[in-house]
Amino acid sequence: MTFETDAAGERLPNGERRRWWKEAVVYQVYPRSFADSDGDGVGDIRGIVDRVGHLDDLGVDVVWLNPVYESPQADNGYDIADYRAIDEQYGTMADWEELLDTLHDHDIRLIMDLVVNHTSDEHDWFQNALTSRDADYRDYYVWREGRDAAEVDETYDVGPDGEVPPNDWESFFGGPAWAYHEATGEWYLHLFDRKQPDLNWENPDVRDDVFEMMNWWIEKGIDGFRMDVINLVSKPEGLPSTDPEAGIRTIDRVTNGPRVHEFLGEMRDRVLDRGFLTVGEMIGDPLPVEHARRYVSPGPDGDGLSMLFHFEHVLLDRGERIWETADWDLTDLKAVFDRWQAAFADEGWNSLYLNNHDQPRMVSRFGNDGEYRRESAKLLGTLLHTLRGTPYVYQGEELGMTNYPFESLDDFRDVGTLNPVRTALDRGVVESFDAVKEALRANSRDNARTPVQWSDEEHAGFSDAEPWISVNPNYGEVNAEAERADEDSVYHYYRRLVEFRHENDVVVYGDYDPLTPDHESLWAYTRTLGDERLFVVLNFADEATTYDAPAELVGDATLALGNYDADDGVDETLDLRPWEARVYRAR
Ligand code: TEU
């Protein structure tokens, strides 16, 4: 199979450049939870090979594979001990090569997860760095002396020699972002778990090694990268503490650092400039648009990534801590999407996602996972596939999978859930598990990580053995086999959405214009390309809602897609049923 590169894609009527990755639908596979072929309760690469037919039938164009590299699995593979080896639990390099070939045989491309803000503490580089302050690889990581506890305002558990961490940064998984290493008497930075020390990108040898490793994977024939927290790689000079009075938190200090565009430019020149799909995960709350534009601009000052993931829509319902939630409504959600649709209207490109391995299930979060599970899953799918950008479907989303009914702390596996909650319980910041149960049920990353529900057999057909994390008890009703057998299912609707994109340039390239930014339950918009126009209307409510549509849109419109049986004719007053989604071809 050959994939054309597209250094200079054709221009569409609105000036947009044709690119294969704009036309694509990406499917995300979290290997640990996808399918277990060898009966150890953990998903693996052969399990994915066995299920490529499912992806082919769905019609997706690209697989993003979450990390399968050798790893102690402190953060399910985001703690890498060897970038060039496959973890035993997932299989062998030969299995991985077979996966790549099988996907390519089905015209599906493969992008790999690139995790280079940090390594595992079990990586050889870090092991060497621990041997002495002068070790060859010491400077691959970020080491500092501690501060004198007596001179610091914040409260810490005072460490050895009366020291506290070098600055007040907090880990994204709770607690200080620094760990003390007794043998060498310094602290190392870890913005995530203490088993994930941050790499020091200021050191040119680190960049050489990272770029060489990327080229090594490219030589193997992959089609791009998803880049984990890539806007953290440049740390601010002097590593200044936060400034609560000025509203500057750790996340503001560590994102989009002074050399980030220089580093990504170097990556573009030395590794990437070949028509790949590259998507950078950019954390931030919010992510400044001027940085976002540079990350994805193909122009001379741009870093040239295809697209990025921002977090703004998935932070709406979040409090500061994992056990806190926040109120949001549909106008907030629309405002976020409208802002990002506008940000890349002329240059750059959006990714579109409502789920991933770090997020609770969209239907439980933005839809109704009870009475209207099916309708709301389809409505959210319609949104995802008809905004302007490249849609990312996370495993199980196409089946309408829901959040898990967690009952106790023992049900969780995620370090990003357990670390902060255990610390808070120890310190009495949180009274009891029960006091935070509802919020953890809503927020935990483990909601996304329960096994894919393939059938109504034991363990949902995921494995012959007890899985590493429990199967959602609703697998009898929600599973791939049942979905495939029912023409009216979420799965078949997703297939139609993917096909609709492939057959209509206006879905991919059309301009986006919102019609109802202030409406509490309706989201209506148009997509326009030359003389083609789509008109989309979505009812985000358990109740019927009436919409007086602009006359010029509904005049001769025909219904192209919808999640209910078509009703009679099109009239200016649209009566939308609960969670109804309609896509019209307007003229
Ligand atoms: O995620 C970055 C990240 O910031 C999230 O883990 C965030 O803390 C979480 O979504 C809060 O809701 C990436 C990976 O996607 C994640 O799985 C890794 O744990 C993390 O980086 C560290 O590599």
PDB file of C-alpha atoms in Angstrom, residues 262-517:
ATOM      1  CA  GLU A 262      12.217  26.555  19.189  1.00  0.00           C
ATOM      2  CA  PHE A 263      12.225  22.906  20.330  1.00  0.00           C
ATOM      3  CA  LEU A 264       9.197  21.985  18.237  1.00  0.00           C
ATOM      4  CA  GLY A 265      10.671  23.813  15.247  1.00  0.00           C
ATOM      5  CA  GLU A 266      13.792  21.728  15.634  1.00  0.00           C
ATOM      6  CA  MET A 267      11.634  18.592  15.763  1.00  0.00           C
ATOM      7  CA  ARG A 268       9.806  19.668  12.617  1.00  0.00           C
ATOM      8  CA  ASP A 269      13.073  20.222  10.747  1.00  0.00           C
ATOM      9  CA  ARG A 270      14.879  17.130  11.938  1.00  0.00           C
ATOM     10  CA  VAL A 271      12.024  14.642  12.082  1.00  0.00           C
ATOM     11  CA  LEU A 272       8.597  15.531  10.896  1.00  0.00           C
ATOM     12  CA  ASP A 273       8.336  17.511   7.738  1.00  0.00           C
ATOM     13  CA  ARG A 274       6.842  14.635   5.703  1.00  0.00           C
ATOM     14  CA  GLY A 275       3.073  14.872   5.549  1.00  0.00           C
ATOM     15  CA  PHE A 276       2.472  12.925   8.753  1.00  0.00           C
ATOM     16  CA  LEU A 277      -0.410  13.325  11.116  1.00  0.00           C
ATOM     17  CA  THR A 278       0.980  14.973  14.232  1.00  0.00           C
ATOM     18  CA  VAL A 279      -1.224  15.964  17.131  1.00  0.00           C
ATOM     19  CA  GLY A 280       0.177  17.694  20.181  1.00  0.00           C
ATOM     20  CA  GLU A 281      -1.526  17.370  23.531  1.00  0.00           C
ATOM     21  CA  MET A 282      -1.401  20.899  24.932  1.00  0.00           C
ATOM     22  CA  ILE A 283      -2.415  21.213  28.530  1.00  0.00           C
ATOM     23  CA  GLY A 284      -3.472  24.582  29.872  1.00  0.00           C
ATOM     24  CA  ASP A 285      -6.416  26.238  31.455  1.00  0.00           C
ATOM     25  CA  PRO A 286      -6.905  28.036  29.145  1.00  0.00           C
ATOM     26  CA  LEU A 287      -4.450  27.411  26.294  1.00  0.00           C
ATOM     27  CA  PRO A 288      -3.495  30.846  24.930  1.00  0.00           C
ATOM     28  CA  VAL A 289      -4.676  31.118  21.331  1.00  0.00           C
ATOM     29  CA  GLU A 290      -1.488  32.834  20.170  1.00  0.00           C
ATOM     30  CA  HIS A 291       0.549  29.803  21.243  1.00  0.00           C
ATOM     31  CA  ALA A 292      -2.036  27.428  19.794  1.00  0.00           C
ATOM     32  CA  ARG A 293      -1.789  29.164  16.419  1.00  0.00           C
ATOM     33  CA  ARG A 294       1.975  28.827  16.369  1.00  0.00           C
ATOM     34  CA  TYR A 295       1.852  25.137  17.256  1.00  0.00           C
ATOM     35  CA  VAL A 296      -0.287  24.289  14.254  1.00  0.00           C
ATOM     36  CA  SER A 297       0.699  26.949  11.764  1.00  0.00           C
ATOM     37  CA  PRO A 298       2.280  25.519   8.609  1.00  0.00           C
ATOM     38  CA  GLY A 299       3.777  28.949   7.865  1.00  0.00           C
ATOM     39  CA  PRO A 300       7.443  29.911   8.346  1.00  0.00           C
ATOM     40  CA  ASP A 301       6.927  30.859  12.009  1.00  0.00           C
ATOM     41  CA  GLY A 302       4.804  27.839  12.787  1.00  0.00           C
ATOM     42  CA  ASP A 303       5.769  24.604  14.469  1.00  0.00           C
ATOM     43  CA  GLY A 304       3.917  22.717  11.754  1.00  0.00           C
ATOM     44  CA  LEU A 305       1.953  20.218  13.842  1.00  0.00           C
ATOM     45  CA  SER A 306      -1.180  19.036  12.031  1.00  0.00           C
ATOM     46  CA  MET A 307      -3.378  19.802  15.039  1.00  0.00           C
ATOM     47  CA  LEU A 308      -3.547  19.880  18.826  1.00  0.00           C
ATOM     48  CA  PHE A 309      -5.698  18.738  21.702  1.00  0.00           C
ATOM     49  CA  HIS A 310      -6.755  21.497  24.076  1.00  0.00           C
ATOM     50  CA  PHE A 311      -8.624  20.805  27.314  1.00  0.00           C
ATOM     51  CA  GLU A 312     -11.143  23.610  27.544  1.00  0.00           C
ATOM     52  CA  HIS A 313     -14.373  21.682  27.004  1.00  0.00           C
ATOM     53  CA  VAL A 314     -13.261  18.863  29.316  1.00  0.00           C
ATOM     54  CA  LEU A 315     -12.385  21.282  32.114  1.00  0.00           C
ATOM     55  CA  LEU A 316     -15.840  22.897  32.218  1.00  0.00           C
ATOM     56  CA  ASP A 317     -17.271  20.428  34.713  1.00  0.00           C
ATOM     57  CA  ARG A 318     -14.074  20.174  36.780  1.00  0.00           C
ATOM     58  CA  GLY A 319     -13.125  21.765  40.062  1.00  0.00           C
ATOM     59  CA  GLU A 320      -9.507  22.402  41.063  1.00  0.00           C
ATOM     60  CA  ARG A 321      -9.186  18.907  42.562  1.00  0.00           C
ATOM     61  CA  ILE A 322     -10.244  15.541  41.232  1.00  0.00           C
ATOM     62  CA  TRP A 323     -12.887  15.281  43.975  1.00  0.00           C
ATOM     63  CA  GLU A 324     -14.458  18.589  42.992  1.00  0.00           C
ATOM     64  CA  THR A 325     -16.918  19.271  40.190  1.00  0.00           C
ATOM     65  CA  ALA A 326     -18.183  22.508  38.663  1.00  0.00           C
ATOM     66  CA  ASP A 327     -21.498  23.547  37.156  1.00  0.00           C
ATOM     67  CA  TRP A 328     -21.665  24.086  33.424  1.00  0.00           C
ATOM     68  CA  ASP A 329     -24.374  24.492  30.840  1.00  0.00           C
ATOM     69  CA  LEU A 330     -24.686  24.130  27.104  1.00  0.00           C
ATOM     70  CA  THR A 331     -23.900  27.782  26.404  1.00  0.00           C
ATOM     71  CA  ASP A 332     -20.477  27.272  28.033  1.00  0.00           C
ATOM     72  CA  LEU A 333     -19.798  24.231  25.892  1.00  0.00           C
ATOM     73  CA  LYS A 334     -20.824  26.042  22.725  1.00  0.00           C
ATOM     74  CA  ALA A 335     -18.698  29.043  23.639  1.00  0.00           C
ATOM     75  CA  VAL A 336     -15.577  26.879  23.937  1.00  0.00           C
ATOM     76  CA  PHE A 337     -16.155  25.148  20.609  1.00  0.00           C
ATOM     77  CA  ASP A 338     -17.145  28.372  18.860  1.00  0.00           C
ATOM     78  CA  ARG A 339     -13.953  30.036  20.064  1.00  0.00           C
ATOM     79  CA  TRP A 340     -11.752  27.220  18.773  1.00  0.00           C
ATOM     80  CA  GLN A 341     -13.642  26.906  15.498  1.00  0.00           C
ATOM     81  CA  ALA A 342     -12.936  30.626  14.995  1.00  0.00           C
ATOM     82  CA  ALA A 343      -9.287  30.352  16.099  1.00  0.00           C
ATOM     83  CA  PHE A 344      -8.439  28.068  13.183  1.00  0.00           C
ATOM     84  CA  ALA A 345     -10.951  29.378  10.655  1.00  0.00           C
ATOM     85  CA  ASP A 346      -8.247  30.701   8.320  1.00  0.00           C
ATOM     86  CA  GLU A 347      -5.163  28.774   9.251  1.00  0.00           C
ATOM     87  CA  GLY A 348      -4.449  25.761  11.410  1.00  0.00           C
ATOM     88  CA  TRP A 349      -6.777  22.875  12.106  1.00  0.00           C
ATOM     89  CA  ASN A 350      -8.862  21.543  15.007  1.00  0.00           C
ATOM     90  CA  SER A 351      -8.927  18.124  16.505  1.00  0.00           C
ATOM     91  CA  LEU A 352     -12.355  17.126  17.808  1.00  0.00           C
ATOM     92  CA  TYR A 353     -12.768  14.836  20.789  1.00  0.00           C
ATOM     93  CA  LEU A 354     -15.284  14.217  23.540  1.00  0.00           C
ATOM     94  CA  ASN A 355     -13.603  11.105  24.942  1.00  0.00           C
ATOM     95  CA  ASN A 356     -10.146   9.737  25.472  1.00  0.00           C
ATOM     96  CA  HIS A 357      -8.366   7.489  27.971  1.00  0.00           C
ATOM     97  CA  ASP A 358      -8.166  10.377  30.507  1.00  0.00           C
ATOM     98  CA  GLN A 359     -11.798  11.431  30.316  1.00  0.00           C
ATOM     99  CA  PRO A 360     -15.061  10.086  31.661  1.00  0.00           C
ATOM    100  CA  ARG A 361     -17.447   8.693  29.042  1.00  0.00           C
ATOM    101  CA  MET A 362     -19.091  11.441  26.979  1.00  0.00           C
ATOM    102  CA  VAL A 363     -22.591  10.021  27.148  1.00  0.00           C
ATOM    103  CA  SER A 364     -22.538  10.087  30.969  1.00  0.00           C
ATOM    104  CA  ARG A 365     -21.007  13.522  30.966  1.00  0.00           C
ATOM    105  CA  PHE A 366     -22.600  15.559  28.183  1.00  0.00           C
ATOM    106  CA  GLY A 367     -25.562  13.302  27.388  1.00  0.00           C
ATOM    107  CA  ASN A 368     -28.047  11.161  29.300  1.00  0.00           C
ATOM    108  CA  ASP A 369     -26.717   7.664  29.986  1.00  0.00           C
ATOM    109  CA  GLY A 370     -30.105   6.415  31.226  1.00  0.00           C
ATOM    110  CA  GLU A 371     -33.292   6.748  29.222  1.00  0.00           C
ATOM    111  CA  TYR A 372     -31.630   8.489  26.258  1.00  0.00           C
ATOM    112  CA  ARG A 373     -28.271   6.719  26.194  1.00  0.00           C
ATOM    113  CA  ARG A 374     -28.626   5.732  22.585  1.00  0.00           C
ATOM    114  CA  GLU A 375     -30.080   8.998  21.318  1.00  0.00           C
ATOM    115  CA  SER A 376     -27.603  11.166  23.195  1.00  0.00           C
ATOM    116  CA  ALA A 377     -24.618   9.036  22.133  1.00  0.00           C
ATOM    117  CA  LYS A 378     -25.704   9.549  18.533  1.00  0.00           C
ATOM    118  CA  LEU A 379     -26.280  13.264  19.030  1.00  0.00           C
ATOM    119  CA  LEU A 380     -22.804  13.708  20.503  1.00  0.00           C
ATOM    120  CA  GLY A 381     -21.388  11.645  17.637  1.00  0.00           C
ATOM    121  CA  THR A 382     -23.150  13.966  15.203  1.00  0.00           C
ATOM    122  CA  LEU A 383     -21.529  16.970  16.851  1.00  0.00           C
ATOM    123  CA  LEU A 384     -18.101  15.366  16.796  1.00  0.00           C
ATOM    124  CA  HIS A 385     -18.335  14.468  13.124  1.00  0.00           C
ATOM    125  CA  THR A 386     -19.898  17.676  11.788  1.00  0.00           C
ATOM    126  CA  LEU A 387     -17.825  20.395  13.406  1.00  0.00           C
ATOM    127  CA  ARG A 388     -14.785  21.529  11.450  1.00  0.00           C
ATOM    128  CA  GLY A 389     -11.747  19.468  12.406  1.00  0.00           C
ATOM    129  CA  THR A 390     -10.566  15.875  12.583  1.00  0.00           C
ATOM    130  CA  PRO A 391     -12.738  13.636  14.790  1.00  0.00           C
ATOM    131  CA  TYR A 392     -11.158  11.256  17.316  1.00  0.00           C
ATOM    132  CA  VAL A 393     -13.293   8.299  18.366  1.00  0.00           C
ATOM    133  CA  TYR A 394     -12.201   6.595  21.586  1.00  0.00           C
ATOM    134  CA  GLN A 395     -12.695   2.822  21.882  1.00  0.00           C
ATOM    135  CA  GLY A 396     -16.188   1.936  23.064  1.00  0.00           C
ATOM    136  CA  GLU A 397     -17.579   5.357  22.154  1.00  0.00           C
ATOM    137  CA  GLU A 398     -18.986   3.799  18.983  1.00  0.00           C
ATOM    138  CA  LEU A 399     -20.882   1.374  21.238  1.00  0.00           C
ATOM    139  CA  GLY A 400     -22.291   4.069  23.505  1.00  0.00           C
ATOM    140  CA  MET A 401     -20.275   2.873  26.531  1.00  0.00           C
ATOM    141  CA  THR A 402     -20.953   4.686  29.804  1.00  0.00           C
ATOM    142  CA  ASN A 403     -19.230   5.578  33.084  1.00  0.00           C
ATOM    143  CA  TYR A 404     -18.644   2.853  35.676  1.00  0.00           C
ATOM    144  CA  PRO A 405     -20.581   2.764  38.973  1.00  0.00           C
ATOM    145  CA  PHE A 406     -17.547   2.851  41.300  1.00  0.00           C
ATOM    146  CA  GLU A 407     -18.366   1.804  44.855  1.00  0.00           C
ATOM    147  CA  SER A 408     -15.066   1.975  46.749  1.00  0.00           C
ATOM    148  CA  LEU A 409     -11.492   3.156  46.382  1.00  0.00           C
ATOM    149  CA  ASP A 410     -10.514  -0.448  45.612  1.00  0.00           C
ATOM    150  CA  ASP A 411     -12.431  -0.242  42.343  1.00  0.00           C
ATOM    151  CA  PHE A 412      -9.975   2.342  40.995  1.00  0.00           C
ATOM    152  CA  ARG A 413      -6.625   1.624  39.343  1.00  0.00           C
ATOM    153  CA  ASP A 414      -5.538   5.047  38.101  1.00  0.00           C
ATOM    154  CA  VAL A 415      -2.565   6.733  39.750  1.00  0.00           C
ATOM    155  CA  GLY A 416      -4.131  10.071  38.768  1.00  0.00           C
ATOM    156  CA  THR A 417      -7.174   9.210  40.887  1.00  0.00           C
ATOM    157  CA  LEU A 418      -5.590   7.227  43.725  1.00  0.00           C
ATOM    158  CA  ASN A 419      -2.553   9.444  44.496  1.00  0.00           C
ATOM    159  CA  PRO A 420      -4.423  12.676  45.161  1.00  0.00           C
ATOM    160  CA  VAL A 421      -7.346  11.030  46.960  1.00  0.00           C
ATOM    161  CA  ARG A 422      -5.154   8.927  49.246  1.00  0.00           C
ATOM    162  CA  THR A 423      -3.039  11.959  50.138  1.00  0.00           C
ATOM    163  CA  ALA A 424      -6.142  14.019  50.824  1.00  0.00           C
ATOM    164  CA  LEU A 425      -7.627  11.259  52.990  1.00  0.00           C
ATOM    165  CA  ASP A 426      -4.351  10.888  54.939  1.00  0.00           C
ATOM    166  CA  ARG A 427      -4.195  14.584  55.592  1.00  0.00           C
ATOM    167  CA  GLY A 428      -7.845  14.913  56.488  1.00  0.00           C
ATOM    168  CA  VAL A 429      -8.442  17.294  53.557  1.00  0.00           C
ATOM    169  CA  VAL A 430     -11.149  14.865  52.517  1.00  0.00           C
ATOM    170  CA  GLU A 431     -13.238  13.237  55.241  1.00  0.00           C
ATOM    171  CA  SER A 432     -14.061   9.873  53.738  1.00  0.00           C
ATOM    172  CA  PHE A 433     -14.397   8.088  50.423  1.00  0.00           C
ATOM    173  CA  ASP A 434     -18.152   8.502  50.621  1.00  0.00           C
ATOM    174  CA  ALA A 435     -17.789  12.256  50.793  1.00  0.00           C
ATOM    175  CA  VAL A 436     -16.084  12.263  47.381  1.00  0.00           C
ATOM    176  CA  LYS A 437     -17.642   9.211  45.760  1.00  0.00           C
ATOM    177  CA  GLU A 438     -20.005  11.069  43.446  1.00  0.00           C
ATOM    178  CA  ALA A 439     -17.300  13.415  42.201  1.00  0.00           C
ATOM    179  CA  LEU A 440     -14.844  10.572  41.582  1.00  0.00           C
ATOM    180  CA  ARG A 441     -17.526   8.662  39.729  1.00  0.00           C
ATOM    181  CA  ALA A 442     -17.979  11.679  37.519  1.00  0.00           C
ATOM    182  CA  ASN A 443     -14.311  12.581  37.071  1.00  0.00           C
ATOM    183  CA  SER A 444     -12.091   9.527  37.268  1.00  0.00           C
ATOM    184  CA  ARG A 445     -10.002   8.559  34.263  1.00  0.00           C
ATOM    185  CA  ASP A 446     -10.824   4.928  35.042  1.00  0.00           C
ATOM    186  CA  ASN A 447     -14.291   5.477  33.533  1.00  0.00           C
ATOM    187  CA  ALA A 448     -12.608   5.336  30.146  1.00  0.00           C
ATOM    188  CA  ARG A 449     -10.409   2.397  31.008  1.00  0.00           C
ATOM    189  CA  THR A 450     -12.886  -0.380  31.769  1.00  0.00           C
ATOM    190  CA  PRO A 451     -12.663  -3.176  29.181  1.00  0.00           C
ATOM    191  CA  VAL A 452     -14.261  -2.764  25.783  1.00  0.00           C
ATOM    192  CA  GLN A 453     -17.554  -4.649  25.797  1.00  0.00           C
ATOM    193  CA  TRP A 454     -17.419  -7.033  22.853  1.00  0.00           C
ATOM    194  CA  SER A 455     -20.262  -9.413  23.748  1.00  0.00           C
ATOM    195  CA  ASP A 456     -22.584 -10.531  26.542  1.00  0.00           C
ATOM    196  CA  GLU A 457     -20.262 -13.421  27.414  1.00  0.00           C
ATOM    197  CA  GLU A 458     -18.291 -13.561  30.640  1.00  0.00           C
ATOM    198  CA  HIS A 459     -15.914 -10.580  31.035  1.00  0.00           C
ATOM    199  CA  ALA A 460     -17.776  -9.009  28.103  1.00  0.00           C
ATOM    200  CA  GLY A 461     -15.713 -11.067  25.654  1.00  0.00           C
ATOM    201  CA  PHE A 462     -12.673  -8.934  26.521  1.00  0.00           C
ATOM    202  CA  SER A 463     -10.716 -11.754  28.168  1.00  0.00           C
ATOM    203  CA  ASP A 464     -11.013 -15.328  29.426  1.00  0.00           C
ATOM    204  CA  ALA A 465      -9.651 -14.231  32.779  1.00  0.00           C
ATOM    205  CA  GLU A 466     -10.624 -11.677  35.398  1.00  0.00           C
ATOM    206  CA  PRO A 467      -9.674  -8.331  33.793  1.00  0.00           C
ATOM    207  CA  TRP A 468      -7.205  -5.933  35.454  1.00  0.00           C
ATOM    208  CA  ILE A 469     -10.096  -3.512  36.008  1.00  0.00           C
ATOM    209  CA  SER A 470     -13.771  -4.441  36.295  1.00  0.00           C
ATOM    210  CA  VAL A 471     -16.096  -4.660  33.339  1.00  0.00           C
ATOM    211  CA  ASN A 472     -19.034  -2.262  33.396  1.00  0.00           C
ATOM    212  CA  PRO A 473     -22.064  -4.232  34.641  1.00  0.00           C
ATOM    213  CA  ASN A 474     -24.148  -2.993  31.702  1.00  0.00           C
ATOM    214  CA  TYR A 475     -22.219  -5.189  29.203  1.00  0.00           C
ATOM    215  CA  GLY A 476     -25.216  -7.479  28.729  1.00  0.00           C
ATOM    216  CA  GLU A 477     -27.040  -4.640  27.028  1.00  0.00           C
ATOM    217  CA  VAL A 478     -24.146  -2.512  25.753  1.00  0.00           C
ATOM    218  CA  ASN A 479     -21.773  -4.587  23.625  1.00  0.00           C
ATOM    219  CA  ALA A 480     -20.373  -4.753  20.117  1.00  0.00           C
ATOM    220  CA  GLU A 481     -22.192  -7.925  19.138  1.00  0.00           C
ATOM    221  CA  ALA A 482     -25.586  -6.484  20.025  1.00  0.00           C
ATOM    222  CA  GLU A 483     -24.701  -3.191  18.362  1.00  0.00           C
ATOM    223  CA  ARG A 484     -23.692  -4.889  15.132  1.00  0.00           C
ATOM    224  CA  ALA A 485     -26.886  -6.926  15.037  1.00  0.00           C
ATOM    225  CA  ASP A 486     -29.092  -3.832  15.317  1.00  0.00           C
ATOM    226  CA  GLU A 487     -29.253  -1.471  12.327  1.00  0.00           C
ATOM    227  CA  ASP A 488     -30.512   1.256  14.622  1.00  0.00           C
ATOM    228  CA  SER A 489     -27.570   1.104  17.009  1.00  0.00           C
ATOM    229  CA  VAL A 490     -25.010   3.728  17.976  1.00  0.00           C
ATOM    230  CA  TYR A 491     -22.440   1.659  16.094  1.00  0.00           C
ATOM    231  CA  HIS A 492     -24.261   1.721  12.772  1.00  0.00           C
ATOM    232  CA  TYR A 493     -24.972   5.417  13.195  1.00  0.00           C
ATOM    233  CA  TYR A 494     -21.223   6.020  13.704  1.00  0.00           C
ATOM    234  CA  ARG A 495     -20.529   4.054  10.526  1.00  0.00           C
ATOM    235  CA  ARG A 496     -22.878   6.391   8.666  1.00  0.00           C
ATOM    236  CA  LEU A 497     -21.185   9.448  10.185  1.00  0.00           C
ATOM    237  CA  VAL A 498     -17.766   8.253   9.034  1.00  0.00           C
ATOM    238  CA  GLU A 499     -19.080   7.507   5.567  1.00  0.00           C
ATOM    239  CA  PHE A 500     -20.832  10.881   5.379  1.00  0.00           C
ATOM    240  CA  ARG A 501     -17.509  12.607   6.035  1.00  0.00           C
ATOM    241  CA  HIS A 502     -15.729  10.550   3.401  1.00  0.00           C
ATOM    242  CA  GLU A 503     -18.346  11.379   0.797  1.00  0.00           C
ATOM    243  CA  ASN A 504     -18.806  15.089   1.442  1.00  0.00           C
ATOM    244  CA  ASP A 505     -16.063  17.716   1.279  1.00  0.00           C
ATOM    245  CA  VAL A 506     -18.362  20.194   2.984  1.00  0.00           C
ATOM    246  CA  VAL A 507     -18.227  18.096   6.191  1.00  0.00           C
ATOM    247  CA  VAL A 508     -14.452  18.264   6.220  1.00  0.00           C
ATOM    248  CA  TYR A 509     -13.692  21.688   4.800  1.00  0.00           C
ATOM    249  CA  GLY A 510     -16.851  23.781   5.111  1.00  0.00           C
ATOM    250  CA  ASP A 511     -16.812  27.028   7.110  1.00  0.00           C
ATOM    251  CA  TYR A 512     -18.543  26.845  10.480  1.00  0.00           C
ATOM    252  CA  ASP A 513     -21.174  29.405  11.485  1.00  0.00           C
ATOM    253  CA  PRO A 514     -23.020  29.109  14.791  1.00  0.00           C
ATOM    254  CA  LEU A 515     -26.718  30.038  14.861  1.00  0.00           C
ATOM    255  CA  THR A 516     -27.785  29.642  18.491  1.00  0.00           C
ATOM    256  CA  PRO A 517     -24.924  30.588  20.846  1.00  0.00           C
TER     257      PRO A 517
END
